[in-house]
Amino acid sequence: MKDPCAKRLCRIPPYLFAELDALKAATRGDIIDFGVGDPDLPTPKPIIQAMNRALKNPAHHRYPTYNGMAIARQAAAEWYERRFNVKLDPETEVCMLLGSKEGIGHLIWGMVGPGDRVAVPDPSYMIYRHQTLLAGAQPVMMPLKEKNGFIVDLDDVRDKSRLKLMLLNYPSNPTAGVASRKFYEEAVALAHKHDFFVVNDNVYSELYFEHKPISLLQVPGSLERCVEFHSLSKTYSMTGWRIGFAVGNRDLIKAMLAIKQNTDSGPFQAIQEAAVYALKHGERFAEANRAVYRERRDELLQGLNRIGWPVRKPEATFYVWAKLPRGRDSMGFTRQLLAKHQVLVTPGIGMGPHGEGYVRFALTAPKIRIREAIRRMARTISAGPPAASEP
Ligand SMILES: *Cc1c(COP(=O)(O)O)cnc(C)c1O
């Protein structure tokens, strides 16, 4: 029989979170899940009510437009201007998405193919590297190092003029690093100098604890060759709804749309109406979510500190990127934690070679569960985590 899989599937490993799901399903007991970055908080009621009203409109039961409803693109553009002071043309510089994951994947397919090189942070959200590989292009990994606050060292990126695209993600999943204006300015200047394009995945722009993260598009000249992704998923606890948007350079947006037109038909219009409500009136929900994640962050950090595992304090995102106290084997550590204590984290190695030596806690469990996890882990940590493959 012929292999049912396309040859390109050999280029990517199995999806990490599907693997963790399998590991979780095979584990008995009361699991405390800090694995996937999926908010446990419900979508705010007024957003659900906006959706309920929109559902009754028969116009929404038909195919949506490919780039999203005009009112949704307008609301996204207005939100961007309010939040980042960046003016966008809602006709050409905004595109609604079925979640930013979809848009990131389709933008990569619209922009690169065999012979193209794409710079990808390491560690990072796996989609960047996997979609690059599926599209037949070559990922060039950019290591994120703790000594640089997990900000890409742009001097490290070799052969910049051979790059087609540089993918960035600040605030960063999984490291929680936050980029400065100076960093974005340097990235845009290099993009102009060496003729490549830059995409920033800014889905965590609203989950901050200290300073408000900025946008790549605040850099003058960035609209000529940059795109930024945003999502309602994490900000308003709407991961299941599948709604996000891309903003920025019209030619890049057009390339993404060309793939989308041949793949999907845009987000359900009732969901877009709910998104309009969230973009217009959602700041109070974002604020409330930040307060919850901040308390959880502090609970986890204090707890880990108490049991002898001090970790770096995240300034944004809902992740704690924890360096293993001893040992380099993040997968072994993750398995051990799950088997012994029914505590699930994400092994750093799953997000790139430079993620090794770390695990990621998503702050998607309530404080009482965080406390319980600390209690369970105390023994393992003080006894010393696995040193199996320590160099
Ligand atoms: C969760 C996440 C996404 C995907 O968000 P959706 O809008 O739900 O598709 C994209 N990028 C990063 C870095 C994420 O962590």
Coordinates of C-alpha atoms and ligand atoms in Angstrom, one line a residue:
M1 CA 0.0 0.0 0.0
K2 CA 1.1 3.5 -0.7
D3 CA 2.1 5.6 2.4
P4 CA -1.0 7.6 3.2
C5 CA 1.2 10.5 4.4
A6 CA 2.7 13.1 2.3
K7 CA 6.5 13.1 2.4
R8 CA 6.6 16.5 4.0
L9 CA 5.1 15.0 7.1
C10 CA 8.4 13.3 7.8
R11 CA 9.9 16.7 8.3
I12 CA 8.1 17.3 11.6
P13 CA 7.9 15.4 14.9
P14 CA 4.6 14.5 16.5
Y15 CA 2.8 17.5 18.1
L16 CA 4.1 17.9 21.6
F17 CA 0.8 18.7 23.3
A18 CA -0.9 15.7 21.7
E19 CA 2.0 13.6 23.2
L20 CA 1.5 15.3 26.6
D21 CA -2.2 14.6 26.3
A22 CA -1.5 10.9 25.8
L23 CA 0.9 10.9 28.7
K24 CA -1.8 12.6 30.8
A25 CA -4.5 10.0 29.7
A26 CA -2.2 7.2 30.8
T27 CA -1.7 8.7 34.2
R28 CA -4.0 7.8 37.1
G29 CA -4.9 10.1 39.9
D30 CA -5.8 13.7 40.4
I31 CA -3.6 15.5 37.9
I32 CA -2.7 19.2 38.4
D33 CA -2.3 20.5 34.8
F34 CA 0.2 23.3 34.1
G35 CA 0.8 21.9 30.7
V36 CA -1.0 23.6 27.8
G37 CA -1.4 27.4 27.8
D38 CA -5.2 27.2 27.9
P39 CA -7.0 29.5 30.3
D40 CA -9.2 27.7 32.9
L41 CA -11.1 30.9 33.5
P42 CA -14.4 31.1 31.6
T43 CA -15.1 33.7 28.8
P44 CA -16.6 36.8 30.4
K45 CA -20.4 36.7 30.3
P46 CA -21.0 39.9 28.4
I47 CA -18.9 38.5 25.5
I48 CA -21.1 35.3 25.5
Q49 CA -24.2 37.5 25.6
A50 CA -22.9 39.4 22.5
M51 CA -22.5 36.1 20.8
N52 CA -26.0 35.0 21.8
R53 CA -27.5 38.1 20.3
A54 CA -25.5 37.8 17.1
L55 CA -26.5 34.1 16.7
K56 CA -30.1 35.2 16.0
N57 CA -29.1 37.2 12.9
P58 CA -29.7 35.0 9.9
A59 CA -27.1 37.1 7.9
H60 CA -24.5 35.5 10.1
H61 CA -25.5 32.0 9.2
R62 CA -24.0 32.4 5.7
Y63 CA -20.4 32.2 4.6
P64 CA -18.3 35.0 6.1
T65 CA -16.0 37.2 4.0
Y66 CA -12.4 35.9 3.8
N67 CA -10.6 38.7 5.5
G68 CA -13.3 39.2 8.1
M69 CA -16.3 41.6 8.6
A70 CA -15.7 45.3 8.0
I71 CA -16.9 46.1 11.6
A72 CA -14.5 43.5 13.0
R73 CA -11.5 44.9 11.1
Q74 CA -12.5 48.4 12.0
A75 CA -12.8 47.4 15.7
A76 CA -9.3 45.7 15.5
A77 CA -7.8 48.8 13.9
E78 CA -9.4 51.1 16.5
W79 CA -8.2 48.8 19.3
Y80 CA -4.7 49.0 17.8
E81 CA -4.7 52.7 17.6
R82 CA -6.0 53.1 21.2
R83 CA -3.5 50.6 22.6
F84 CA -0.4 51.2 20.5
N85 CA -1.1 54.5 18.8
V86 CA -0.6 52.8 15.4
K87 CA -3.0 53.7 12.6
L88 CA -4.0 51.0 10.2
D89 CA -6.2 50.8 7.1
P90 CA -8.9 48.3 8.1
E91 CA -9.4 47.4 4.4
T92 CA -5.9 46.3 3.6
E93 CA -3.9 46.1 6.8
V94 CA -6.1 44.1 9.0
C95 CA -7.3 40.5 8.6
M96 CA -9.5 38.5 11.0
L97 CA -8.4 35.0 11.6
L98 CA -9.7 31.7 13.0
G99 CA -7.2 32.2 15.8
S100 CA -3.7 33.4 15.4
K101 CA -2.3 29.9 15.0
E102 CA -4.2 29.6 11.7
G103 CA -2.9 33.0 10.5
I104 CA 0.7 32.3 11.4
G105 CA 0.6 29.0 9.6
H106 CA -1.0 30.4 6.5
L107 CA 1.3 33.5 6.4
I108 CA 4.3 31.2 6.4
W109 CA 2.8 29.2 3.5
G110 CA 2.0 32.3 1.7
M111 CA 5.5 33.7 2.1
V112 CA 8.0 30.9 2.0
G113 CA 8.8 27.7 0.2
P114 CA 11.8 25.6 -0.8
G115 CA 15.0 27.6 -0.9
D116 CA 13.8 30.2 1.6
R117 CA 15.2 30.7 5.1
V118 CA 13.1 31.6 8.1
A119 CA 14.6 32.7 11.4
V120 CA 12.8 31.1 14.3
P121 CA 13.3 31.7 18.1
D122 CA 14.6 28.7 20.0
P123 CA 12.7 27.8 22.2
S124 CA 9.3 28.9 20.9
Y125 CA 5.8 28.0 20.0
M126 CA 6.3 24.9 17.8
I127 CA 4.2 26.2 15.0
Y128 CA 6.8 28.5 13.6
R129 CA 9.4 25.8 13.0
H130 CA 6.9 23.1 12.0
Q131 CA 5.0 25.3 9.4
T132 CA 8.3 26.5 8.0
L133 CA 9.4 22.8 7.5
L134 CA 6.0 21.8 6.1
A135 CA 6.2 24.7 3.6
G136 CA 9.6 23.3 2.4
A137 CA 11.6 26.2 3.7
Q138 CA 14.6 26.1 6.1
P139 CA 14.3 27.2 9.7
V140 CA 17.3 29.0 11.1
M141 CA 17.2 28.8 14.9
M142 CA 17.8 31.9 17.0
P143 CA 18.8 30.8 20.5
L144 CA 17.1 32.6 23.4
K145 CA 19.5 32.9 26.3
E146 CA 18.7 33.7 29.9
K147 CA 21.7 36.1 30.1
N148 CA 20.0 38.2 27.4
G149 CA 16.6 38.1 29.1
F150 CA 15.6 35.7 26.4
I151 CA 15.8 38.4 23.8
V152 CA 17.2 37.3 20.4
D153 CA 20.8 38.4 19.9
L154 CA 20.5 39.8 16.4
D155 CA 24.3 39.8 16.0
D156 CA 24.0 36.0 16.3
V157 CA 21.8 35.7 13.2
R158 CA 24.2 34.8 10.4
D159 CA 23.7 35.4 6.7
K160 CA 20.9 37.9 7.2
S161 CA 20.6 38.8 3.6
R162 CA 19.8 35.2 2.8
L163 CA 16.8 35.3 5.2
K164 CA 13.3 35.8 3.8
L165 CA 11.5 36.0 7.1
M166 CA 12.3 36.5 10.8
L167 CA 9.7 35.3 13.3
L168 CA 9.6 36.9 16.7
N169 CA 7.3 36.3 19.7
Y170 CA 7.3 38.9 22.4
P171 CA 6.1 38.7 25.1
S172 CA 7.6 35.3 24.7
N173 CA 6.0 31.9 25.1
P174 CA 7.7 30.0 26.8
T175 CA 10.4 32.2 28.3
A176 CA 8.2 35.3 29.3
G177 CA 10.9 37.6 27.8
V178 CA 9.6 41.0 26.8
A179 CA 11.2 43.0 24.0
S180 CA 12.2 46.7 24.2
R181 CA 11.5 49.4 21.7
K182 CA 15.3 49.4 21.0
F183 CA 15.2 45.7 20.1
Y184 CA 12.3 46.1 17.7
E185 CA 14.1 49.2 16.1
E186 CA 17.2 47.1 15.5
A187 CA 15.2 44.2 14.0
V188 CA 13.4 46.6 11.6
A189 CA 16.6 48.4 10.7
L190 CA 18.2 45.0 9.9
A191 CA 15.2 43.9 7.9
H192 CA 15.5 47.0 5.7
K193 CA 19.2 46.7 5.4
H194 CA 19.2 43.0 4.5
D195 CA 15.8 42.9 2.8
F196 CA 13.9 40.4 4.9
F197 CA 10.4 40.5 6.5
V198 CA 9.6 40.5 10.2
V199 CA 6.6 39.0 12.0
N200 CA 5.9 39.4 15.7
D201 CA 3.5 37.1 17.4
N202 CA 2.1 39.5 20.0
V203 CA -0.8 37.4 21.4
Y204 CA 0.4 38.0 25.0
S205 CA 0.5 41.8 24.7
E206 CA -2.4 42.1 27.2
L207 CA -1.1 39.6 29.8
Y208 CA 1.5 41.8 31.5
F209 CA 2.4 42.3 35.1
E210 CA 4.6 45.4 35.0
H211 CA 5.0 47.5 31.9
K212 CA 2.6 47.3 29.0
P213 CA 4.4 45.5 26.1
I214 CA 4.7 47.5 22.9
S215 CA 4.0 46.6 19.3
L216 CA 6.6 46.0 16.6
L217 CA 4.5 48.2 14.4
Q218 CA 5.3 51.2 16.6
V219 CA 8.7 51.4 14.9
P220 CA 8.6 53.9 12.0
G221 CA 9.0 52.1 8.7
S222 CA 7.8 48.8 10.1
L223 CA 4.6 48.8 8.0
E224 CA 6.7 48.4 4.9
R225 CA 7.8 44.9 5.8
C226 CA 6.2 43.7 9.1
V227 CA 3.1 42.0 10.3
E228 CA 1.9 41.4 13.9
F229 CA -0.5 38.8 15.2
H230 CA -3.0 39.2 17.9
S231 CA -5.5 36.9 19.5
L232 CA -8.6 37.1 21.7
S233 CA -7.8 33.6 23.0
K234 CA -5.6 34.4 26.0
T235 CA -6.6 38.0 26.7
Y236 CA -10.3 37.2 27.2
S237 CA -10.1 33.4 27.8
M238 CA -11.6 32.6 24.4
T239 CA -9.2 29.8 23.1
G240 CA -12.1 27.6 22.1
W241 CA -13.8 30.3 20.0
R242 CA -11.0 30.6 17.4
I243 CA -10.7 34.3 16.8
G244 CA -7.7 36.5 16.3
F245 CA -6.3 38.9 13.7
A246 CA -3.2 40.0 11.8
V247 CA -2.2 43.5 11.2
G248 CA 0.5 45.2 9.2
N249 CA 2.0 45.2 5.7
R250 CA -0.7 44.8 3.1
D251 CA 1.4 42.6 0.7
L252 CA 2.2 40.2 3.5
I253 CA -1.5 40.1 4.5
K254 CA -2.4 39.5 0.9
A255 CA 0.0 36.6 0.6
M256 CA -1.6 35.1 3.8
L257 CA -5.1 35.7 2.4
A258 CA -4.3 33.9 -0.9
I259 CA -3.7 30.7 1.1
K260 CA -6.7 31.3 3.4
Q261 CA -9.1 31.8 0.5
N262 CA -8.1 28.3 -0.7
T263 CA -8.3 26.8 2.8
D264 CA -11.0 28.4 5.0
S265 CA -13.8 30.8 4.7
G266 CA -13.2 33.2 7.6
P267 CA -14.4 33.1 11.2
F268 CA -18.2 32.6 11.9
Q269 CA -19.7 36.1 11.9
A270 CA -21.4 35.7 15.2
I271 CA -18.0 35.1 16.8
Q272 CA -16.7 38.1 15.0
E273 CA -19.5 40.2 16.5
A274 CA -18.6 38.9 20.0
A275 CA -15.0 39.8 19.2
V276 CA -16.1 43.3 18.3
Y277 CA -17.7 43.6 21.7
A278 CA -14.6 42.3 23.4
L279 CA -12.3 44.7 21.5
K280 CA -14.5 47.6 22.4
H281 CA -15.4 46.8 25.9
G282 CA -13.0 44.2 27.0
E283 CA -10.3 46.1 28.9
R284 CA -12.0 45.4 32.3
F285 CA -11.9 41.7 31.5
A286 CA -8.2 41.8 30.5
E287 CA -7.5 43.7 33.8
A288 CA -9.4 41.1 35.9
N289 CA -7.5 38.3 34.2
R290 CA -4.1 40.0 34.8
A291 CA -5.0 40.2 38.5
V292 CA -5.8 36.5 38.6
Y293 CA -2.6 35.5 36.8
R294 CA -0.5 37.8 38.9
E295 CA -1.7 36.2 42.1
R296 CA -1.1 32.7 40.7
R297 CA 2.4 33.8 39.5
D298 CA 3.3 35.0 43.0
E299 CA 1.9 31.9 44.6
L300 CA 3.9 29.6 42.4
L301 CA 7.1 31.6 42.6
Q302 CA 6.9 31.9 46.4
G303 CA 6.1 28.2 46.7
L304 CA 8.9 27.1 44.4
N305 CA 11.3 29.4 46.3
R306 CA 10.2 27.8 49.6
I307 CA 11.0 24.3 48.4
G308 CA 14.4 25.3 47.1
W309 CA 13.6 26.0 43.5
P310 CA 14.0 29.7 42.8
V311 CA 12.9 30.8 39.3
R312 CA 12.9 33.9 37.2
K313 CA 9.8 36.2 37.7
P314 CA 7.9 36.6 34.5
E315 CA 6.9 40.2 33.6
A316 CA 4.3 39.1 31.0
T317 CA 2.5 36.0 29.6
F318 CA 1.0 33.4 31.9
Y319 CA 4.0 31.2 31.9
V320 CA 6.7 30.5 34.4
W321 CA 9.9 29.3 32.7
A322 CA 11.7 27.4 35.3
K323 CA 15.3 26.4 35.1
L324 CA 15.7 22.8 36.4
P325 CA 17.6 23.0 39.7
R326 CA 19.8 20.2 38.6
G327 CA 20.1 18.1 35.5
R328 CA 19.3 18.8 31.8
D329 CA 16.7 16.2 31.1
S330 CA 13.4 18.2 30.9
M331 CA 11.5 15.3 29.4
G332 CA 12.7 12.9 32.2
F333 CA 11.8 15.5 34.8
T334 CA 8.4 16.0 33.3
R335 CA 7.7 12.3 33.3
Q336 CA 8.9 11.9 36.8
L337 CA 6.8 14.8 38.1
L338 CA 3.7 13.4 36.4
A339 CA 4.3 9.8 37.6
K340 CA 5.2 10.7 41.2
H341 CA 3.1 13.7 41.9
Q342 CA 0.5 13.9 39.1
V343 CA 1.8 17.4 38.3
L344 CA 2.0 18.1 34.5
V345 CA 4.4 20.7 33.1
T346 CA 5.7 21.2 29.6
P347 CA 9.3 20.0 29.0
G348 CA 11.5 22.7 27.6
I349 CA 13.1 20.4 25.1
G350 CA 9.7 20.2 23.3
M351 CA 9.9 23.8 22.4
G352 CA 13.4 23.7 20.9
P353 CA 16.9 22.5 21.7
H354 CA 17.7 25.6 23.8
G355 CA 14.6 24.9 25.9
E356 CA 16.5 21.9 27.4
G357 CA 17.2 22.4 31.1
Y358 CA 13.9 24.2 31.7
V359 CA 10.2 23.3 32.1
R360 CA 7.2 25.6 31.6
F361 CA 4.4 26.1 34.0
A362 CA 1.2 27.6 32.5
L363 CA -0.6 29.5 35.2
T364 CA -3.9 27.9 34.2
A365 CA -4.8 26.3 37.6
P366 CA -6.2 28.1 40.6
K367 CA -4.1 29.1 43.6
I368 CA -5.4 26.2 45.8
R369 CA -4.1 23.8 43.1
I370 CA -0.8 25.6 42.9
R371 CA -0.4 25.2 46.6
E372 CA -1.3 21.5 46.4
A373 CA 1.3 21.1 43.6
I374 CA 4.0 22.7 45.6
R375 CA 3.2 20.4 48.5
R376 CA 3.5 17.4 46.3
M377 CA 6.7 18.5 44.6
A378 CA 8.5 19.5 47.8
R379 CA 10.0 16.1 48.3
T380 CA 11.2 15.6 44.8
I381 CA 12.8 19.1 44.6
S382 CA 14.6 18.9 47.9
A383 CA 15.8 15.4 47.0
G384 CA 17.2 16.8 43.8
P385 CA 15.5 16.4 40.4
P386 CA 16.9 13.9 38.0
A387 CA 20.5 14.3 37.0
A388 CA 20.3 11.6 34.4
S389 CA 21.8 13.4 31.5
E390 CA 23.6 16.1 33.3
P391 CA 26.7 17.1 31.2
Ligands
LIG1 C1 -1.6 30.3 22.3 C2 -0.6 30.9 21.3 C3 -1.0 31.1 20.0 C4 -2.3 30.6 19.4 O1 -3.4 31.4 19.8 P1 -4.8 31.2 19.0 O2 -5.1 32.7 18.6 O3 -5.7 30.6 19.9 O4 -4.6 30.4 17.8 C5 -0.2 31.8 19.1 N1 1.1 32.1 19.5 C6 1.5 31.8 20.8 C7 2.9 32.2 21.1 C8 0.7 31.2 21.7 O5 1.1 30.9 22.9

